[in-house]
CSV table of C-alpha atoms and ligand atoms in Angstrom, one decimal:
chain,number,residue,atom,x,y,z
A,1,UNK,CA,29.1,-20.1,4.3
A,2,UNK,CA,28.3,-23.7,3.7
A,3,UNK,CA,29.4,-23.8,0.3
A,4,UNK,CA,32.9,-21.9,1.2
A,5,UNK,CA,33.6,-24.4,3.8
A,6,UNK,CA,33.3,-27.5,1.5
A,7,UNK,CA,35.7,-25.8,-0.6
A,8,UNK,CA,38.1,-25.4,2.1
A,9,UNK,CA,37.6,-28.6,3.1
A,10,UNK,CA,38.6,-29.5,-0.5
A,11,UNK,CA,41.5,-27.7,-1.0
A,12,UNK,CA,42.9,-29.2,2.1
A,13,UNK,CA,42.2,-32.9,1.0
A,14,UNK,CA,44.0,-32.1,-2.4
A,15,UNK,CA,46.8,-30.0,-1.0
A,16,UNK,CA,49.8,-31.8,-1.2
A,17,UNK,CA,51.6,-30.1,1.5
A,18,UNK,CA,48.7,-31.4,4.3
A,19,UNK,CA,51.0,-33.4,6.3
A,20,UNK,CA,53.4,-30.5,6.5
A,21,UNK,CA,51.3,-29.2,9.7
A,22,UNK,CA,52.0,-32.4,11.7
A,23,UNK,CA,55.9,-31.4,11.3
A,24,UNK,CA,54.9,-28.4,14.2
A,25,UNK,CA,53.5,-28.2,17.7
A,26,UNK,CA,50.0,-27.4,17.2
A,27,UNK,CA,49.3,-26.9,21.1
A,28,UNK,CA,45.8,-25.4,20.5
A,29,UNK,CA,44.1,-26.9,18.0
A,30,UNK,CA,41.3,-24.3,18.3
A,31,UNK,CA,43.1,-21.5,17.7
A,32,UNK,CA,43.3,-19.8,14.3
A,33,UNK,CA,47.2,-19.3,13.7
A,34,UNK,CA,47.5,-16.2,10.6
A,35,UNK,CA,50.5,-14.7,11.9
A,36,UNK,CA,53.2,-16.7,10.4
A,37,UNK,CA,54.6,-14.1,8.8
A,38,UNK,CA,55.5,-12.4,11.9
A,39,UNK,CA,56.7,-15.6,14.4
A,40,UNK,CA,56.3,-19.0,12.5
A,41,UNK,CA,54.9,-21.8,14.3
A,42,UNK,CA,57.3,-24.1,16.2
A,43,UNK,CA,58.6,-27.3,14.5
A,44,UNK,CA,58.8,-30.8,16.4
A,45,UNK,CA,62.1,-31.0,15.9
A,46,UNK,CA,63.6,-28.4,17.2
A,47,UNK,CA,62.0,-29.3,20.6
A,48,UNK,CA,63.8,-32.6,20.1
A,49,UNK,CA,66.9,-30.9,18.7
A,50,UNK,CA,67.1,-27.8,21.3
A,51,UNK,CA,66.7,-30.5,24.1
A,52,UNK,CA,69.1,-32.6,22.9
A,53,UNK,CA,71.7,-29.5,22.1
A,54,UNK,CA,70.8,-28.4,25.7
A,55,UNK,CA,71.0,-31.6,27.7
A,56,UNK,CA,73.9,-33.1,25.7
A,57,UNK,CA,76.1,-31.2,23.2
A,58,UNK,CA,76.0,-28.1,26.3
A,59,UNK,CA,75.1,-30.4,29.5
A,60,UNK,CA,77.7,-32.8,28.7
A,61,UNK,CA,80.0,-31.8,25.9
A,62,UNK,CA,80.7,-28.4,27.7
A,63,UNK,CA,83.3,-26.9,25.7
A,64,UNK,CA,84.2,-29.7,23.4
A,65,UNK,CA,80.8,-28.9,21.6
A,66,UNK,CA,82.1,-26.0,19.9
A,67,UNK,CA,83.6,-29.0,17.5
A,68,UNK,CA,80.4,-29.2,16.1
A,69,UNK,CA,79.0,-26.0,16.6
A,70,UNK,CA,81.8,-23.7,15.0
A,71,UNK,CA,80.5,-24.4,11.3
A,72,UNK,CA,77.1,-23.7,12.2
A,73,UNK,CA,76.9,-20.2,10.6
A,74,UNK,CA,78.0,-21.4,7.1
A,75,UNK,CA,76.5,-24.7,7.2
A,76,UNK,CA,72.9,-23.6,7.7
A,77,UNK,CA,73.7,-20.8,5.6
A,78,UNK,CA,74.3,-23.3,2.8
A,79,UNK,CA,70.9,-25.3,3.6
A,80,UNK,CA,69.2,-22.2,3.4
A,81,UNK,CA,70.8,-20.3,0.2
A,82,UNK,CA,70.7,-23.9,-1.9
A,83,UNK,CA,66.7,-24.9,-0.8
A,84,UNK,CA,65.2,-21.8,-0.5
A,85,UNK,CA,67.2,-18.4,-1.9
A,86,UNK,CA,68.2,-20.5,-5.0
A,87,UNK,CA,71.7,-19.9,-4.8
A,88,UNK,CA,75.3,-22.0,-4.4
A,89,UNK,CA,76.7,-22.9,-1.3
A,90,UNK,CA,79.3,-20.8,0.1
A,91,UNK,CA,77.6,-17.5,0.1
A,92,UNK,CA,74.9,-17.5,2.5
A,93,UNK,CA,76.0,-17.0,6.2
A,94,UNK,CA,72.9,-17.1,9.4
A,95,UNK,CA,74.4,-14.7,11.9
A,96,UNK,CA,73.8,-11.7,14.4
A,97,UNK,CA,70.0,-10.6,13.3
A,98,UNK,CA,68.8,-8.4,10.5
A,99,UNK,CA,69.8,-5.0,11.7
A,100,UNK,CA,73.1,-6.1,11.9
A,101,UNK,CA,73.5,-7.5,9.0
A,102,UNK,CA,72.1,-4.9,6.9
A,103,UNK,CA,74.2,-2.3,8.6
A,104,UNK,CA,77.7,-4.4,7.8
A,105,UNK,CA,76.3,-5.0,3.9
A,106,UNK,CA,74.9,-1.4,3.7
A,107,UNK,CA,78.3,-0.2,5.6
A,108,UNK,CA,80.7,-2.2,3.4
A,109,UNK,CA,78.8,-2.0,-0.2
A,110,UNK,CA,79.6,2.4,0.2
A,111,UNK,CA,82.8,1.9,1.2
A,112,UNK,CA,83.4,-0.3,-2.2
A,113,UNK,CA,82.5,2.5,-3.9
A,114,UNK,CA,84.3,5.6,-2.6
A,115,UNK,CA,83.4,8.7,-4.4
A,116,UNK,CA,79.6,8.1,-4.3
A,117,UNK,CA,77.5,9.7,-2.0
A,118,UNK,CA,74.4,8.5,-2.5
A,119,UNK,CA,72.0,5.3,-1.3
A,120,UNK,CA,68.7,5.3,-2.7
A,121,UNK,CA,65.6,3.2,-0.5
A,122,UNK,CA,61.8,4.1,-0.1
A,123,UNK,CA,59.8,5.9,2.3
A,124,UNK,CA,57.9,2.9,2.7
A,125,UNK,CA,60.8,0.3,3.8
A,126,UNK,CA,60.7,-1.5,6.9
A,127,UNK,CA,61.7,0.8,9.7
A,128,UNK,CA,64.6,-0.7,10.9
A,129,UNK,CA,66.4,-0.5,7.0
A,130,UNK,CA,65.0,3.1,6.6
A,131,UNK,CA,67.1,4.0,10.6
A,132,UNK,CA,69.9,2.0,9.8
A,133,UNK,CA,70.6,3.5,6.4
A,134,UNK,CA,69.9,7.2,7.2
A,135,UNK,CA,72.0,6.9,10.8
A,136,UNK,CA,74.6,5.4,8.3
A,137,UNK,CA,74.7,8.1,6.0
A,138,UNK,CA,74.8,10.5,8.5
A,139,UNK,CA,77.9,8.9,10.3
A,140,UNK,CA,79.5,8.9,6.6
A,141,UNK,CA,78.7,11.8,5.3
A,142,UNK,CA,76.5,10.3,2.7
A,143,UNK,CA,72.9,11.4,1.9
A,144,UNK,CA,69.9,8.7,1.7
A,145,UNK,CA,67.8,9.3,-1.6
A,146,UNK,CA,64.0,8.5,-0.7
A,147,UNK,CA,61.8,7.0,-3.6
A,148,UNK,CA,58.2,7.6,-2.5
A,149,UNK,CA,56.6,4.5,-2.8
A,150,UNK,CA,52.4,4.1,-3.0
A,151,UNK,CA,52.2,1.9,0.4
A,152,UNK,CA,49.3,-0.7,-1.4
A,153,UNK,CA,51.6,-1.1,-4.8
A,154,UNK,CA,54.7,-1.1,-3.5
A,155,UNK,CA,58.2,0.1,-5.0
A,156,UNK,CA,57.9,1.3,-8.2
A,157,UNK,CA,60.5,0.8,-11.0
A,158,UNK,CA,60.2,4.0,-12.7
A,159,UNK,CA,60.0,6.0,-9.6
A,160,UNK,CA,63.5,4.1,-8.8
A,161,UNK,CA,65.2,4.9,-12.0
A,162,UNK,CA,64.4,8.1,-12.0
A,163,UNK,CA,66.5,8.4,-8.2
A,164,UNK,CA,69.5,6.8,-10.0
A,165,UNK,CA,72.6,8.3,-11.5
A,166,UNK,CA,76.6,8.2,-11.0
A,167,UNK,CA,76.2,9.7,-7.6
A,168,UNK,CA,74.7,6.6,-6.0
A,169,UNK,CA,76.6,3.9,-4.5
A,170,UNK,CA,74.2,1.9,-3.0
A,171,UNK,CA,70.0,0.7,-4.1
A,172,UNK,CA,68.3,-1.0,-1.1
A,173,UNK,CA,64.7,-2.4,-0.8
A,174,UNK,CA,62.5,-4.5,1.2
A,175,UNK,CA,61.5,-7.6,-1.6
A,176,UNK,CA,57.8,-7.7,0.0
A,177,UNK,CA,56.2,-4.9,1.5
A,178,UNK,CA,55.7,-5.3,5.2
A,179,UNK,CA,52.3,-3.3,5.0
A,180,UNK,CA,50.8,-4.2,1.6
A,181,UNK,CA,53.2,-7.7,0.7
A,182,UNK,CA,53.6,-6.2,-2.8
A,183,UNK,CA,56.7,-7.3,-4.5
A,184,UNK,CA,59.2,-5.0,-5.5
A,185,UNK,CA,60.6,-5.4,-9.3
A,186,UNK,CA,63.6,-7.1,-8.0
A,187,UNK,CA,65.7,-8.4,-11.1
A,188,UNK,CA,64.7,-5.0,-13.0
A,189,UNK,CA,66.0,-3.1,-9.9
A,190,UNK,CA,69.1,-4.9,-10.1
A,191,UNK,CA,69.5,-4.2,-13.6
A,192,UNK,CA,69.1,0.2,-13.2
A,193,UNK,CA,70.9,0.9,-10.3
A,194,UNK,CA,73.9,-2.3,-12.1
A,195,UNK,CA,73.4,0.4,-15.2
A,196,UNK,CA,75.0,3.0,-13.1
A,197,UNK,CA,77.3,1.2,-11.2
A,198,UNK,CA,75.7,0.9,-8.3
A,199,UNK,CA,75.6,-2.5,-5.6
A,200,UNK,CA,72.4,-3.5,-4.6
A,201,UNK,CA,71.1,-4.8,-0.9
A,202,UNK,CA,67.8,-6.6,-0.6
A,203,UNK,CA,65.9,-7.4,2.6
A,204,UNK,CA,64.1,-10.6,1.7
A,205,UNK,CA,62.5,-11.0,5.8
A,206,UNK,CA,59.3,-11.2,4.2
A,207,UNK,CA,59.9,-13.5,1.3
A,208,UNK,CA,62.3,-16.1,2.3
A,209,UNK,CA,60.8,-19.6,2.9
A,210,UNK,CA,57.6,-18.7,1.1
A,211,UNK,CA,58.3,-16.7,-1.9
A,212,UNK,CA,61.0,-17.6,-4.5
A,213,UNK,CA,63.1,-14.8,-5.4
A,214,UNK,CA,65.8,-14.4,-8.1
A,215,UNK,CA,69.3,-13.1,-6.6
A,216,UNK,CA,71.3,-14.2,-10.2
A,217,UNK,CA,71.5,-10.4,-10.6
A,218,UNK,CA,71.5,-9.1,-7.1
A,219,UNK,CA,74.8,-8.2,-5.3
A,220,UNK,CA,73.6,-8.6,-1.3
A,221,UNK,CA,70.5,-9.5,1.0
A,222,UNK,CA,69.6,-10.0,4.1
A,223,UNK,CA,66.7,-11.6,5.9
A,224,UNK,CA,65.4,-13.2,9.3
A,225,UNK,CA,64.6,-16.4,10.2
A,226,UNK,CA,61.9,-16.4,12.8
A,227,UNK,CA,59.4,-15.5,10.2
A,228,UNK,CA,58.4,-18.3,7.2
A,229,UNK,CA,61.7,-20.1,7.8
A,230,UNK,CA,60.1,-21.2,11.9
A,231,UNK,CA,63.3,-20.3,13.9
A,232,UNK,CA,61.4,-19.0,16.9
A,233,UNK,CA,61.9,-15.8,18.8
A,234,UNK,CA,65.8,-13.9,18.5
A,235,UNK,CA,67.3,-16.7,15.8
A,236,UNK,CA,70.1,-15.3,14.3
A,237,UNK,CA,69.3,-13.7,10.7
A,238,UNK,CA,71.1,-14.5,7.6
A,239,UNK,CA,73.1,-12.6,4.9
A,240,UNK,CA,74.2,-13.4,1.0
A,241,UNK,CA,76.8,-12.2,-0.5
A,242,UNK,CA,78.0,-12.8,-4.2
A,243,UNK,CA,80.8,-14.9,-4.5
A,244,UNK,CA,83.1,-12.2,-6.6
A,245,UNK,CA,82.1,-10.1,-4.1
A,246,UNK,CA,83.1,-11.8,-0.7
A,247,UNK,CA,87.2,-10.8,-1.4
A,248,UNK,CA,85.9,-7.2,-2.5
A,249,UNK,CA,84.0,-6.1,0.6
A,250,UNK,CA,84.9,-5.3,3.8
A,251,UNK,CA,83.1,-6.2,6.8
A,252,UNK,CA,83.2,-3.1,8.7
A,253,UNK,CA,83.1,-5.2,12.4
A,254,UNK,CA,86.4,-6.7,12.1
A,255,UNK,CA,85.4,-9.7,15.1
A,256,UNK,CA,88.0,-12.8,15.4
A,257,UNK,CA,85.3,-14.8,14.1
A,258,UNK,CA,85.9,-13.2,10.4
A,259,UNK,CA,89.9,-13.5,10.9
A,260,UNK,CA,91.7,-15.7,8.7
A,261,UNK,CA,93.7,-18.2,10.9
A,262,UNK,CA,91.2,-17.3,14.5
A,263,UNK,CA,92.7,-19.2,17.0
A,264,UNK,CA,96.2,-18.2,16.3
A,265,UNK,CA,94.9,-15.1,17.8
A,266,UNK,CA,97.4,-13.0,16.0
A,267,UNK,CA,98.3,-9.2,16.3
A,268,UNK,CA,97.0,-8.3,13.3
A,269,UNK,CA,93.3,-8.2,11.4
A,270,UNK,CA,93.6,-10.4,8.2
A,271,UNK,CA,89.7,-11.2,7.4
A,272,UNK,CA,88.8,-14.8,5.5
A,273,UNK,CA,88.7,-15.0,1.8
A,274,UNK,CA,85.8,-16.7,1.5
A,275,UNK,CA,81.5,-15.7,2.8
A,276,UNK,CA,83.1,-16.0,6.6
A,277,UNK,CA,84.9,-13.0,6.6
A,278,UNK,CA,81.6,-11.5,7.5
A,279,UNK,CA,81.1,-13.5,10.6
A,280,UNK,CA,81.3,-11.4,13.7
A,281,UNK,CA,81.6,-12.4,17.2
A,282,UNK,CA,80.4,-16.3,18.6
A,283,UNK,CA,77.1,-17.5,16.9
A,284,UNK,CA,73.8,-18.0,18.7
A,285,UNK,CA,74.5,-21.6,19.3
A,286,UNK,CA,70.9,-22.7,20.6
A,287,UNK,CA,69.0,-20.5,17.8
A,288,UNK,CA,71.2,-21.7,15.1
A,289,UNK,CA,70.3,-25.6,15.7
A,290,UNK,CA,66.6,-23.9,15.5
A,291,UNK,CA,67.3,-22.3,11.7
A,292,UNK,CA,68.9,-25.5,10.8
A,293,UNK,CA,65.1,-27.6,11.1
A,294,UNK,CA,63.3,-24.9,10.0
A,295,UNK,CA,65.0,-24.7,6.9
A,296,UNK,CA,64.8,-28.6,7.0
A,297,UNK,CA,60.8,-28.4,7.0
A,298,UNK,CA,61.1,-26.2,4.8
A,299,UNK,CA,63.0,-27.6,2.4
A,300,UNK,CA,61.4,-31.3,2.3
A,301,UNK,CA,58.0,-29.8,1.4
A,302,UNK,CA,59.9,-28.0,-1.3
A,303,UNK,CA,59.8,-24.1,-2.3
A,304,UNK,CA,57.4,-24.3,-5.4
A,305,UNK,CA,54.9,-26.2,-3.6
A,306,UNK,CA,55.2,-24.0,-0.7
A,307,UNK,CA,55.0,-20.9,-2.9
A,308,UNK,CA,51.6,-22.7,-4.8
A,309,UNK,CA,50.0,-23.2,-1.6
A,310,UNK,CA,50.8,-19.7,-0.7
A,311,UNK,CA,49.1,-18.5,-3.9
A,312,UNK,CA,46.2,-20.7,-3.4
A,313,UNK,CA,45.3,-19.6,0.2
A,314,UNK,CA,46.0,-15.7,-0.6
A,315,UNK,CA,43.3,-16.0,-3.5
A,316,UNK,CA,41.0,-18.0,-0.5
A,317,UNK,CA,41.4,-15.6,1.6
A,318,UNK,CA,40.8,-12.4,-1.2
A,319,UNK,CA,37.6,-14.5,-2.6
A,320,UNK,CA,36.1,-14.3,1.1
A,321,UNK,CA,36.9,-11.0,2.1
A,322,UNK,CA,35.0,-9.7,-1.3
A,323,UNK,CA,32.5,-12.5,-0.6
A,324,UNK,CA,32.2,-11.4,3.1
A,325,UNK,CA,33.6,-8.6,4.4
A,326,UNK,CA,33.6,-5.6,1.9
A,327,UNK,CA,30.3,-4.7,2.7
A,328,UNK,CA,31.5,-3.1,5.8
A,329,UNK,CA,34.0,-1.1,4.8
A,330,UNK,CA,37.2,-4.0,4.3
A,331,UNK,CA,39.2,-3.2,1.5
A,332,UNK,CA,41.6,-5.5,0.4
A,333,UNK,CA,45.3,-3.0,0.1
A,334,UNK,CA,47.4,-6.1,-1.3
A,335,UNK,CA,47.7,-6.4,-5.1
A,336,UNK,CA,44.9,-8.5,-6.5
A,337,UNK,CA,47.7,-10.2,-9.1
A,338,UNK,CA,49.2,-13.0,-7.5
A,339,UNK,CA,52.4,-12.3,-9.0
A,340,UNK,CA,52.8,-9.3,-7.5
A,341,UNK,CA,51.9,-10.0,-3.7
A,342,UNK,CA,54.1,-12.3,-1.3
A,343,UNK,CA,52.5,-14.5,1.1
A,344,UNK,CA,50.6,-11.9,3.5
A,345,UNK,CA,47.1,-10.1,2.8
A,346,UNK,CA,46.5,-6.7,4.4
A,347,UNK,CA,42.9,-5.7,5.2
A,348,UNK,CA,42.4,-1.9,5.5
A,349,UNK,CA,39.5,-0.7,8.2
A,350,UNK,CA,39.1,2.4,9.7
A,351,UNK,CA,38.7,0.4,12.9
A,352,UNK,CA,41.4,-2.3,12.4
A,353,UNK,CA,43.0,-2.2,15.2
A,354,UNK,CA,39.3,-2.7,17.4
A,355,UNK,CA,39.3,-5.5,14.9
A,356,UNK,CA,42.4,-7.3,15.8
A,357,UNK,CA,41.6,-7.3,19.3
A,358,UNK,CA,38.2,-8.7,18.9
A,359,UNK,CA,39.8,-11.5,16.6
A,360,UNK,CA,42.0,-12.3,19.2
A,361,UNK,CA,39.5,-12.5,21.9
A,362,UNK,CA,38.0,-14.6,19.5
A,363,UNK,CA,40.7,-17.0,19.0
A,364,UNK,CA,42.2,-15.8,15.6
A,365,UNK,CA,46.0,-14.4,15.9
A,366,UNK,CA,46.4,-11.4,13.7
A,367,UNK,CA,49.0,-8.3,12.9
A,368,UNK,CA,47.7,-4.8,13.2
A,369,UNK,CA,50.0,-2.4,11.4
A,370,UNK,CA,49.9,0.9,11.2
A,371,UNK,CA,47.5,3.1,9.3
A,372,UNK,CA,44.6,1.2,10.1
A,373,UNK,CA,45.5,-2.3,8.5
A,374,UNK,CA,44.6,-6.0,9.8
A,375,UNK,CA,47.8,-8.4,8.1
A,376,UNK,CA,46.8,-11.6,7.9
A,377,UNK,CA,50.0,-14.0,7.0
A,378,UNK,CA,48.1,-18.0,6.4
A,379,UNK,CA,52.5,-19.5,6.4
A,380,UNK,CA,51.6,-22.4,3.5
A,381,UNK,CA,53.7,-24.6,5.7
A,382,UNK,CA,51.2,-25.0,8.5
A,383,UNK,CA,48.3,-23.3,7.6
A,384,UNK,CA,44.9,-24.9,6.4
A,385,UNK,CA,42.3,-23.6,3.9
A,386,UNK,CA,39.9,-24.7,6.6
A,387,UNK,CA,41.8,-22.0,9.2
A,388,UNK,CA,41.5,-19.2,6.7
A,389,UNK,CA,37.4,-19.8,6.2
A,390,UNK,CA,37.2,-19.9,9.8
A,391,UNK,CA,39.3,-17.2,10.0
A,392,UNK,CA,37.2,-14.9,8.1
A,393,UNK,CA,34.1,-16.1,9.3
A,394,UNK,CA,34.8,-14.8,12.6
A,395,UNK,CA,35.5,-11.5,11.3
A,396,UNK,CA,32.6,-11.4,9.7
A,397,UNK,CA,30.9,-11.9,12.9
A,398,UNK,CA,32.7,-9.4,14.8
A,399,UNK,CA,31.8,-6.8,12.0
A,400,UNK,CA,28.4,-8.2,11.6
A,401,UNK,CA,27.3,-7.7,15.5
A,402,UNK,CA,29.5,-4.5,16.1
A,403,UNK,CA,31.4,-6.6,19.1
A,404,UNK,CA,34.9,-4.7,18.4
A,405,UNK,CA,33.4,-1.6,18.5
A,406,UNK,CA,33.6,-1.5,22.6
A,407,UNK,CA,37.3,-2.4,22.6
A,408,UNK,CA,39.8,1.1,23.0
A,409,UNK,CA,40.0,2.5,19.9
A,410,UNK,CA,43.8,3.3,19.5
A,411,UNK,CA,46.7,1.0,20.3
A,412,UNK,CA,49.1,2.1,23.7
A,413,UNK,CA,51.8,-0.1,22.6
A,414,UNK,CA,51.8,-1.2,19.1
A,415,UNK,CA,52.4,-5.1,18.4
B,501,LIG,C1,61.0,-8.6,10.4
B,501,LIG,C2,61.8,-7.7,9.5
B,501,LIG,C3,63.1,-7.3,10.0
B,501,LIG,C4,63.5,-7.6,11.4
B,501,LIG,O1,64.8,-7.1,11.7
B,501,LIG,P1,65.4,-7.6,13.1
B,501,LIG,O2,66.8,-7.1,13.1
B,501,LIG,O3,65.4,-9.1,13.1
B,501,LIG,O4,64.6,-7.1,14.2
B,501,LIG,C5,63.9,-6.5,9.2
B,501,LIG,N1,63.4,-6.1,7.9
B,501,LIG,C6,62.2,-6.5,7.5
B,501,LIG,C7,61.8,-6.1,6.1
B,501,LIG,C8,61.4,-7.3,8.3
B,501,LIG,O5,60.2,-7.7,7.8
């Protein structure tokens, strides 16, 4: 124990990102925080930002704030393609949440290609992208293509090929795994289903703001904010689209906010040539302001470092679960190759979800997800090497003395 701590303690005095954590509102220094992955942390400025949007720009402005506020979607949208997706500006939008977006991309990408009838995922996406895309087909009289997918290796290329030909219009994956965080083959996806003319849709919730990803191939994503990028609870989600694309697609909900010329509030839909055409209806003002300084954060500390720190406290956190836990039946289910995890580590326990609620009641925040699996998400931006030993040291405890094995063994409501 003693000599894993020093190390911790270490790593956190040479990490160059240390100061990062003073950036948010640490309102319990006790507890251990590993579930970045699912709400990031809250940053001090948008407590100074959502107070001042709240007390001023609304209190005060009233109406004459929406001078301001009416660029919000594509500004932050630009912050957050340039720092963090690695993309130019004018193609990234942060609007209506993830769901939505995915269904307008997923929508608009099959109607580009008429004639195909097929979209290709995996039995293993998110659940949201696997509802939205099979409700979709079914209202357009398409057919969804499932690649099965091992849950601890993620999506696999040659499994995805082999799903491909001239029937499919449409190839969309989750970029990390929610249960595993393995990484899906993303530019060699992009290359297959590009091979036989089909667009491709990514879902990057689980990768943006800690893990760098390469969309110089891809034709569309989608991701969340409230995650890595610290937007707190319902901010608005963002979508890409390639610039030769923007003219190309449709977005299928035709709001004034995507009109040409909106406040001439003509007869007729004529959408904007440019990323806004795939704005819908008015932004989430107050949530906006709160993407725009977490991508700020975000983007000081700098997206290498971020994703270096990320590695480093995933290979922590592996070292001490073989070191400490695997001798009562923890197995680690995320890929043991750094390159081919994101930012999350999923322990797999026959009792995991006893074992999340004893680490709670023990002051450690984790994820249980179903079948049996304990995620634990150290965000780089806030976390500590220190939090992580700690971390694990209290679940060794907890599997050391039994404790979690008087808690109810099955969830009622998942979380
Ligand atoms: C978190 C997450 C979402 C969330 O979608 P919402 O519409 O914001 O609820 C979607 N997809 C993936 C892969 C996620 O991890």
């Amino acid at each position: 124990m003693e000599d894993f701590r020093a190390r911790a303690e270490e790593l956190d005095a040479a990490d160059p990102l240390r100061e990062l954590r003073d950036q948010f509102v640490i309102a319990d220094p006790g507890l251990i925080y590993l579930d970045g992955n699912s709400l990031g942390r809250l940053p001090k400025a948008s407590q100074d930002r959502l107070s001042a949007l709240v007390d001023v720009e609304w209190g005060q402005q009233l109406i004459r704030g929406w001078h301001d506020w009416i660029d919000l979607p594509e500004r932050v949208g630009d912050a957050l393609g340039t720092a963090l997706l690695g993309v130019a500006a004018g193609q990234v939008l942060v609007c209506d949440n993830t769901t939505v977006n995915l269904y307008k991309l997923a929508l608009a990408a099959t109607q580009a290609r008429p004639g195909r009838t097929v979209i290709v995922t995996d039995d293993d996406n998110f659940p949201t992208d696997r509802y939205v895309l099979s409700q979709l087909a079914t209202q357009q009289g398409l057919e969804v293509r499932t690649v099965a997918t091992p849950m601890d290796d993620g999506v696999q290329l040659d499994a995805v090929k082999r799903a491909l030909d001239q029937d499919v219009a449409l190839v969309s994956f989750s970029h990390t795994a929610y249960r595993s965080g393995a990484l899906a083959p993303m530019s060699a996806i992009d290359e297959a289903a590009h091979s036989v003319g089909a667009l491709t849709l990514w879902d990057l919730s689980h990768s943006v703001g800690a893990v760098p990803v390469d969309l110089s191939r891809s034709d569309l994503a989608v991701g969340c904010s409230y995650k890595y990028l610290n937007g707190g609870p319902g901010a608005p989600a963002w979508l890409y689209v390639r610039r030769d694309l923007q003219t190309y697609l449709g977005n299928p909900i035709a709001g004034w906010f995507s009109q040409r010329d909106q406040f001439a509030m003509g007869e007729e839909y004529s959408p904007r040539q440019d990323v806004g055409r795939f704005l819908t209806g008015t932004p989430p003002i107050l949530g906006l302001v709160c993407v725009e300084e977490g991508v700020r954060v975000l983007a000081e500390a700098g997206l290498e470092r971020l994703r270096a720190k990320g590695v480093a406290l995933t290979e922590f956190l592996i070292e001490l679960a073989d070191a400490w836990l695997v001798e009562y039946g923890v197995r680690v289910a995320t890929p043991r190759d750094p390159d081919r995890r994101g930012s999350h580590i999923v322990l797999e326990h026959p009792q995991a979800w006893q074992l999340a609620q004893a680490l709670i009641a023990a002051g450690v925040i984790p994820d249980y997800r179903e079948p049996n699996r304990l995620r634990l998400g150290p965000a780089p931006a806030y976390t500590r090497f220190a939090d992580v030993c700690e971390g694990l040291d209290r679940l060794r405890t907890i599997l050391r003395t039994e404790s979690h094995t008087t808690l109810p063994a099955r969830p009622t409501s998942v979380r």
